[in-house]
mmCIF file of C-alpha atoms in Angstrom:
data_model
loop_
_atom_site.group_PDB
_atom_site.id
_atom_site.type_symbol
_atom_site.label_atom_id
_atom_site.label_comp_id
_atom_site.label_asym_id
_atom_site.label_seq_id
_atom_site.Cartn_x
_atom_site.Cartn_y
_atom_site.Cartn_z
ATOM 1 C CA UNK P 1 -48.998 -20.665 82.463
ATOM 2 C CA UNK P 2 -52.041 -18.682 81.309
ATOM 3 C CA UNK P 3 -50.504 -15.489 83.111
ATOM 4 C CA UNK P 4 -47.149 -16.041 81.661
ATOM 5 C CA UNK P 5 -48.092 -16.137 78.179
ATOM 6 C CA UNK P 6 -50.263 -13.069 78.703
ATOM 7 C CA UNK P 7 -47.219 -11.057 80.439
ATOM 8 C CA UNK P 8 -45.174 -12.072 77.337
ATOM 9 C CA UNK P 9 -47.780 -10.878 75.137
ATOM 10 C CA UNK P 10 -47.611 -7.583 76.969
ATOM 11 C CA UNK P 11 -43.727 -7.420 77.195
ATOM 12 C CA UNK P 12 -44.141 -8.147 73.196
ATOM 13 C CA UNK P 13 -46.902 -5.139 72.286
ATOM 14 C CA UNK P 14 -44.858 -2.967 74.882
ATOM 15 C CA UNK P 15 -41.308 -3.622 72.654
ATOM 16 C CA UNK P 16 -42.758 -2.940 69.097
ATOM 17 C CA UNK P 17 -42.864 0.774 69.506
ATOM 18 C CA UNK P 18 -39.262 0.904 70.383
ATOM 19 C CA UNK P 19 -38.496 -1.760 67.753
ATOM 20 C CA UNK P 20 -40.195 1.020 65.448
ATOM 21 C CA UNK P 21 -38.555 3.963 66.408
ATOM 22 C CA UNK P 22 -35.175 1.805 66.497
ATOM 23 C CA UNK P 23 -35.785 0.944 62.642
ATOM 24 C CA UNK P 24 -36.695 4.526 62.028
ATOM 25 C CA UNK P 25 -34.175 5.833 63.439
ATOM 26 C CA UNK P 26 -31.728 4.178 60.905
ATOM 27 C CA UNK P 27 -33.854 4.969 57.813
ATOM 28 C CA UNK P 28 -32.468 6.309 55.069
ATOM 29 C CA UNK P 29 -32.702 10.209 55.661
ATOM 30 C CA UNK P 30 -33.669 11.196 51.641
ATOM 31 C CA UNK P 31 -36.082 9.413 49.625
ATOM 32 C CA UNK P 32 -34.750 7.846 46.600
ATOM 33 C CA UNK P 33 -36.539 5.768 43.981
ATOM 34 C CA UNK P 34 -35.096 2.914 41.504
ATOM 35 C CA UNK P 35 -33.077 -0.073 41.099
ATOM 36 C CA UNK P 36 -29.717 1.170 42.314
ATOM 37 C CA UNK P 37 -31.586 3.513 44.958
ATOM 38 C CA UNK P 38 -32.965 0.057 46.688
ATOM 39 C CA UNK P 39 -29.345 -1.022 46.685
ATOM 40 C CA UNK P 40 -28.166 2.094 48.336
ATOM 41 C CA UNK P 41 -30.699 2.519 50.804
ATOM 42 C CA UNK P 42 -30.022 -1.342 51.847
ATOM 43 C CA UNK P 43 -26.351 -0.492 52.381
ATOM 44 C CA UNK P 44 -27.420 2.774 54.173
ATOM 45 C CA UNK P 45 -29.637 1.155 56.630
ATOM 46 C CA UNK P 46 -27.298 -1.827 57.458
ATOM 47 C CA UNK P 47 -24.345 0.515 57.816
ATOM 48 C CA UNK P 48 -26.129 2.734 60.318
ATOM 49 C CA UNK P 49 -27.406 -0.104 62.088
ATOM 50 C CA UNK P 50 -24.046 -1.383 62.456
ATOM 51 C CA UNK P 51 -22.970 2.011 63.655
ATOM 52 C CA UNK P 52 -20.419 2.233 60.332
ATOM 53 C CA UNK P 53 -21.592 4.818 58.398
ATOM 54 C CA UNK P 54 -18.588 7.021 58.019
ATOM 55 C CA UNK P 55 -16.689 3.883 56.782
ATOM 56 C CA UNK P 56 -19.080 2.707 54.222
ATOM 57 C CA UNK P 57 -19.407 6.164 53.184
ATOM 58 C CA UNK P 58 -15.443 6.439 52.660
ATOM 59 C CA UNK P 59 -15.606 2.758 50.937
ATOM 60 C CA UNK P 60 -17.878 3.568 48.468
ATOM 61 C CA UNK P 61 -16.397 7.288 47.226
ATOM 62 C CA UNK P 62 -13.139 4.959 46.958
ATOM 63 C CA UNK P 63 -14.707 2.591 44.804
ATOM 64 C CA UNK P 64 -16.581 5.492 42.506
ATOM 65 C CA UNK P 65 -13.001 6.939 42.097
ATOM 66 C CA UNK P 66 -11.552 3.703 41.187
ATOM 67 C CA UNK P 67 -14.402 3.123 38.285
ATOM 68 C CA UNK P 68 -13.601 6.344 37.258
ATOM 69 C CA UNK P 69 -9.748 5.745 36.871
ATOM 70 C CA UNK P 70 -9.401 2.380 36.452
ATOM 71 C CA UNK P 71 -11.221 1.657 32.847
ATOM 72 C CA UNK P 72 -9.816 -2.304 33.062
ATOM 73 C CA UNK P 73 -11.354 -2.582 36.125
ATOM 74 C CA UNK P 74 -14.632 -0.595 35.218
ATOM 75 C CA UNK P 75 -14.866 -2.970 31.796
ATOM 76 C CA UNK P 76 -14.363 -6.128 33.997
ATOM 77 C CA UNK P 77 -17.453 -5.317 36.094
ATOM 78 C CA UNK P 78 -19.400 -4.419 33.238
ATOM 79 C CA UNK P 79 -18.458 -7.286 30.562
ATOM 80 C CA UNK P 80 -21.341 -9.397 30.033
ATOM 81 C CA UNK P 81 -19.370 -12.169 28.398
ATOM 82 C CA UNK P 82 -18.219 -12.570 32.043
ATOM 83 C CA UNK P 83 -20.552 -14.498 34.211
ATOM 84 C CA UNK P 84 -22.124 -13.726 37.362
ATOM 85 C CA UNK P 85 -19.715 -16.547 39.572
ATOM 86 C CA UNK P 86 -16.631 -15.298 37.832
ATOM 87 C CA UNK P 87 -17.221 -11.533 39.139
ATOM 88 C CA UNK P 88 -18.405 -12.788 42.512
ATOM 89 C CA UNK P 89 -14.729 -14.624 42.757
ATOM 90 C CA UNK P 90 -13.086 -11.944 41.142
ATOM 91 C CA UNK P 91 -14.456 -9.179 43.342
ATOM 92 C CA UNK P 92 -14.034 -11.556 46.519
ATOM 93 C CA UNK P 93 -10.649 -11.809 45.573
ATOM 94 C CA UNK P 94 -10.132 -8.061 45.235
ATOM 95 C CA UNK P 95 -11.772 -7.083 48.113
ATOM 96 C CA UNK P 96 -10.649 -9.300 50.497
ATOM 97 C CA UNK P 97 -10.483 -7.646 54.150
ATOM 98 C CA UNK P 98 -9.690 -4.481 52.854
ATOM 99 C CA UNK P 99 -13.304 -3.660 52.540
ATOM 100 C CA UNK P 100 -16.497 -3.740 55.463
ATOM 101 C CA UNK P 101 -18.515 -6.690 55.330
ATOM 102 C CA UNK P 102 -21.710 -4.355 54.512
ATOM 103 C CA UNK P 103 -19.472 -3.060 51.595
ATOM 104 C CA UNK P 104 -17.940 -6.423 50.431
ATOM 105 C CA UNK P 105 -21.631 -7.670 50.772
ATOM 106 C CA UNK P 106 -23.096 -4.958 48.681
ATOM 107 C CA UNK P 107 -20.890 -5.525 45.732
ATOM 108 C CA UNK P 108 -21.017 -9.238 45.740
ATOM 109 C CA UNK P 109 -24.944 -9.421 45.986
ATOM 110 C CA UNK P 110 -24.788 -6.666 42.771
ATOM 111 C CA UNK P 111 -22.250 -9.190 41.417
ATOM 112 C CA UNK P 112 -24.885 -12.035 41.676
ATOM 113 C CA UNK P 113 -27.869 -10.598 40.769
ATOM 114 C CA UNK P 114 -25.770 -9.388 37.299
ATOM 115 C CA UNK P 115 -26.120 -5.728 38.275
ATOM 116 C CA UNK P 116 -22.264 -4.402 38.495
ATOM 117 C CA UNK P 117 -23.187 -2.065 35.623
ATOM 118 C CA UNK P 118 -25.046 -0.098 38.051
ATOM 119 C CA UNK P 119 -22.600 -0.054 40.888
ATOM 120 C CA UNK P 120 -21.388 3.899 39.796
ATOM 121 C CA UNK P 121 -25.030 4.890 40.180
ATOM 122 C CA UNK P 122 -25.224 3.160 43.489
ATOM 123 C CA UNK P 123 -22.003 4.524 44.638
ATOM 124 C CA UNK P 124 -23.679 8.074 43.283
ATOM 125 C CA UNK P 125 -27.002 7.532 45.446
ATOM 126 C CA UNK P 126 -25.438 6.312 48.708
ATOM 127 C CA UNK P 127 -23.444 9.553 48.524
ATOM 128 C CA UNK P 128 -26.480 11.683 48.416
ATOM 129 C CA UNK P 129 -27.595 9.873 51.310
ATOM 130 C CA UNK P 130 -24.762 10.559 53.018
ATOM 131 C CA UNK P 131 -24.700 14.209 52.128
ATOM 132 C CA UNK P 132 -28.492 14.123 53.321
ATOM 133 C CA UNK P 133 -27.441 12.976 56.819
ATOM 134 C CA UNK P 134 -24.876 15.775 57.219
ATOM 135 C CA UNK P 135 -27.401 18.259 56.332
ATOM 136 C CA UNK P 136 -25.966 19.028 53.195
ATOM 137 C CA UNK P 137 -28.065 20.384 49.958
ATOM 138 C CA UNK P 138 -26.854 20.366 46.701
ATOM 139 C CA UNK P 139 -27.784 23.637 44.461
ATOM 140 C CA UNK P 140 -26.825 24.178 41.233
ATOM 141 C CA UNK P 141 -26.648 28.293 39.734
ATOM 142 C CA UNK P 142 -26.266 28.740 36.341
ATOM 143 C CA UNK P 143 -25.674 31.932 34.910
ATOM 144 C CA UNK P 144 -24.844 33.857 31.702
ATOM 145 C CA UNK P 145 -21.050 34.756 32.391
ATOM 146 C CA UNK P 146 -19.015 33.328 34.945
ATOM 147 C CA UNK P 147 -19.422 34.229 38.766
ATOM 148 C CA UNK P 148 -16.955 35.792 40.923
ATOM 149 C CA UNK P 149 -15.805 34.175 44.015
ATOM 150 C CA UNK P 150 -17.678 37.124 45.502
ATOM 151 C CA UNK P 151 -20.887 36.508 44.007
ATOM 152 C CA UNK P 152 -20.931 32.763 44.475
ATOM 153 C CA UNK P 153 -20.592 33.404 47.929
ATOM 154 C CA UNK P 154 -23.038 35.633 48.878
ATOM 155 C CA UNK P 155 -25.623 33.318 46.665
ATOM 156 C CA UNK P 156 -24.603 30.266 48.959
ATOM 157 C CA UNK P 157 -25.431 32.531 51.990
ATOM 158 C CA UNK P 158 -28.726 33.513 50.549
ATOM 159 C CA UNK P 159 -29.615 30.021 49.608
ATOM 160 C CA UNK P 160 -28.659 28.695 53.033
ATOM 161 C CA UNK P 161 -31.079 31.119 54.675
ATOM 162 C CA UNK P 162 -33.518 29.570 53.300
ATOM 163 C CA UNK P 163 -32.794 26.151 54.496
ATOM 164 C CA UNK P 164 -33.349 24.655 57.890
ATOM 165 C CA UNK P 165 -31.060 25.017 61.159
ATOM 166 C CA UNK P 166 -28.278 22.551 60.475
ATOM 167 C CA UNK P 167 -28.330 22.610 56.841
ATOM 168 C CA UNK P 168 -25.688 23.910 54.259
ATOM 169 C CA UNK P 169 -25.421 24.405 50.807
ATOM 170 C CA UNK P 170 -22.814 22.764 48.020
ATOM 171 C CA UNK P 171 -22.648 25.199 45.669
ATOM 172 C CA UNK P 172 -22.340 24.259 41.570
ATOM 173 C CA UNK P 173 -21.668 26.866 39.283
ATOM 174 C CA UNK P 174 -22.398 26.565 35.844
ATOM 175 C CA UNK P 175 -22.281 29.124 32.800
ATOM 176 C CA UNK P 176 -25.032 29.333 29.516
ATOM 177 C CA UNK P 177 -24.356 32.377 27.678
ATOM 178 C CA UNK P 178 -27.838 31.641 26.159
ATOM 179 C CA UNK P 179 -29.514 32.802 29.482
ATOM 180 C CA UNK P 180 -28.558 35.922 28.535
ATOM 181 C CA UNK P 181 -28.599 37.157 32.035
ATOM 182 C CA UNK P 182 -30.167 36.752 35.713
ATOM 183 C CA UNK P 183 -29.613 33.087 36.722
ATOM 184 C CA UNK P 184 -31.090 29.633 36.944
ATOM 185 C CA UNK P 185 -31.458 27.996 40.445
ATOM 186 C CA UNK P 186 -32.031 24.560 41.423
ATOM 187 C CA UNK P 187 -32.210 23.565 45.220
ATOM 188 C CA UNK P 188 -32.567 20.123 45.708
ATOM 189 C CA UNK P 189 -35.904 19.341 43.791
ATOM 190 C CA UNK P 190 -36.485 23.141 43.614
ATOM 191 C CA UNK P 191 -36.031 25.460 40.594
ATOM 192 C CA UNK P 192 -36.520 28.914 40.096
ATOM 193 C CA UNK P 193 -35.659 30.823 36.756
ATOM 194 C CA UNK P 194 -34.930 34.156 36.977
ATOM 195 C CA UNK P 195 -32.932 34.350 33.901
ATOM 196 C CA UNK P 196 -33.661 37.219 31.159
ATOM 197 C CA UNK P 197 -34.185 34.593 28.720
ATOM 198 C CA UNK P 198 -37.209 33.152 30.486
ATOM 199 C CA UNK P 199 -38.495 36.673 31.063
ATOM 200 C CA UNK P 200 -38.622 37.558 27.194
ATOM 201 C CA UNK P 201 -40.085 34.167 26.292
ATOM 202 C CA UNK P 202 -42.334 34.985 29.051
ATOM 203 C CA UNK P 203 -43.350 38.349 27.502
ATOM 204 C CA UNK P 204 -43.163 36.872 23.732
ATOM 205 C CA UNK P 205 -46.223 34.430 25.229
ATOM 206 C CA UNK P 206 -47.951 36.993 26.408
ATOM 207 C CA UNK P 207 -48.000 39.553 22.913
ATOM 208 C CA UNK P 208 -49.450 35.990 21.322
#
């Protein structure tokens, strides 16, 4: 009896590292923090374990699009005078079997916790996690005048040269005439100010 108990303990101990590795493989690929991130992280982990990430990703994009286009739907979800139970019943009826259990459970949980006003941000956070999984890194380049297609392509290629293998840049370009010239570049959480206005400000500080 003691031998069997000892064997069971050894088997459990041997299985523990495998469980830890398995759990780690389903962890979100990017660290996001805050209330909305907790919902997005939980949904990502659940979808990963179920092998259903692509489906849930598409569903979250769909929900975000509906919130943008359907003002009445968005207003109902964020209306504080509509009770939690009423919102749960409303969503349950709308979602039915059209959405995966993971997406549906996320929305119903948020409804029961009176957090549906944060749904658009949760969808955005989930989108960030899906981008990170696919190796997509957001980059924003701000210039004094609009960049040409060739310039944008050259900048994207240069930025991708700084990334790890398998990663790509999703480039967003913006215009701010106050920069006077040069560029401001935001890649992930890294920021570079190469604008003329920044250089002028630096010179002014040096003269003070």
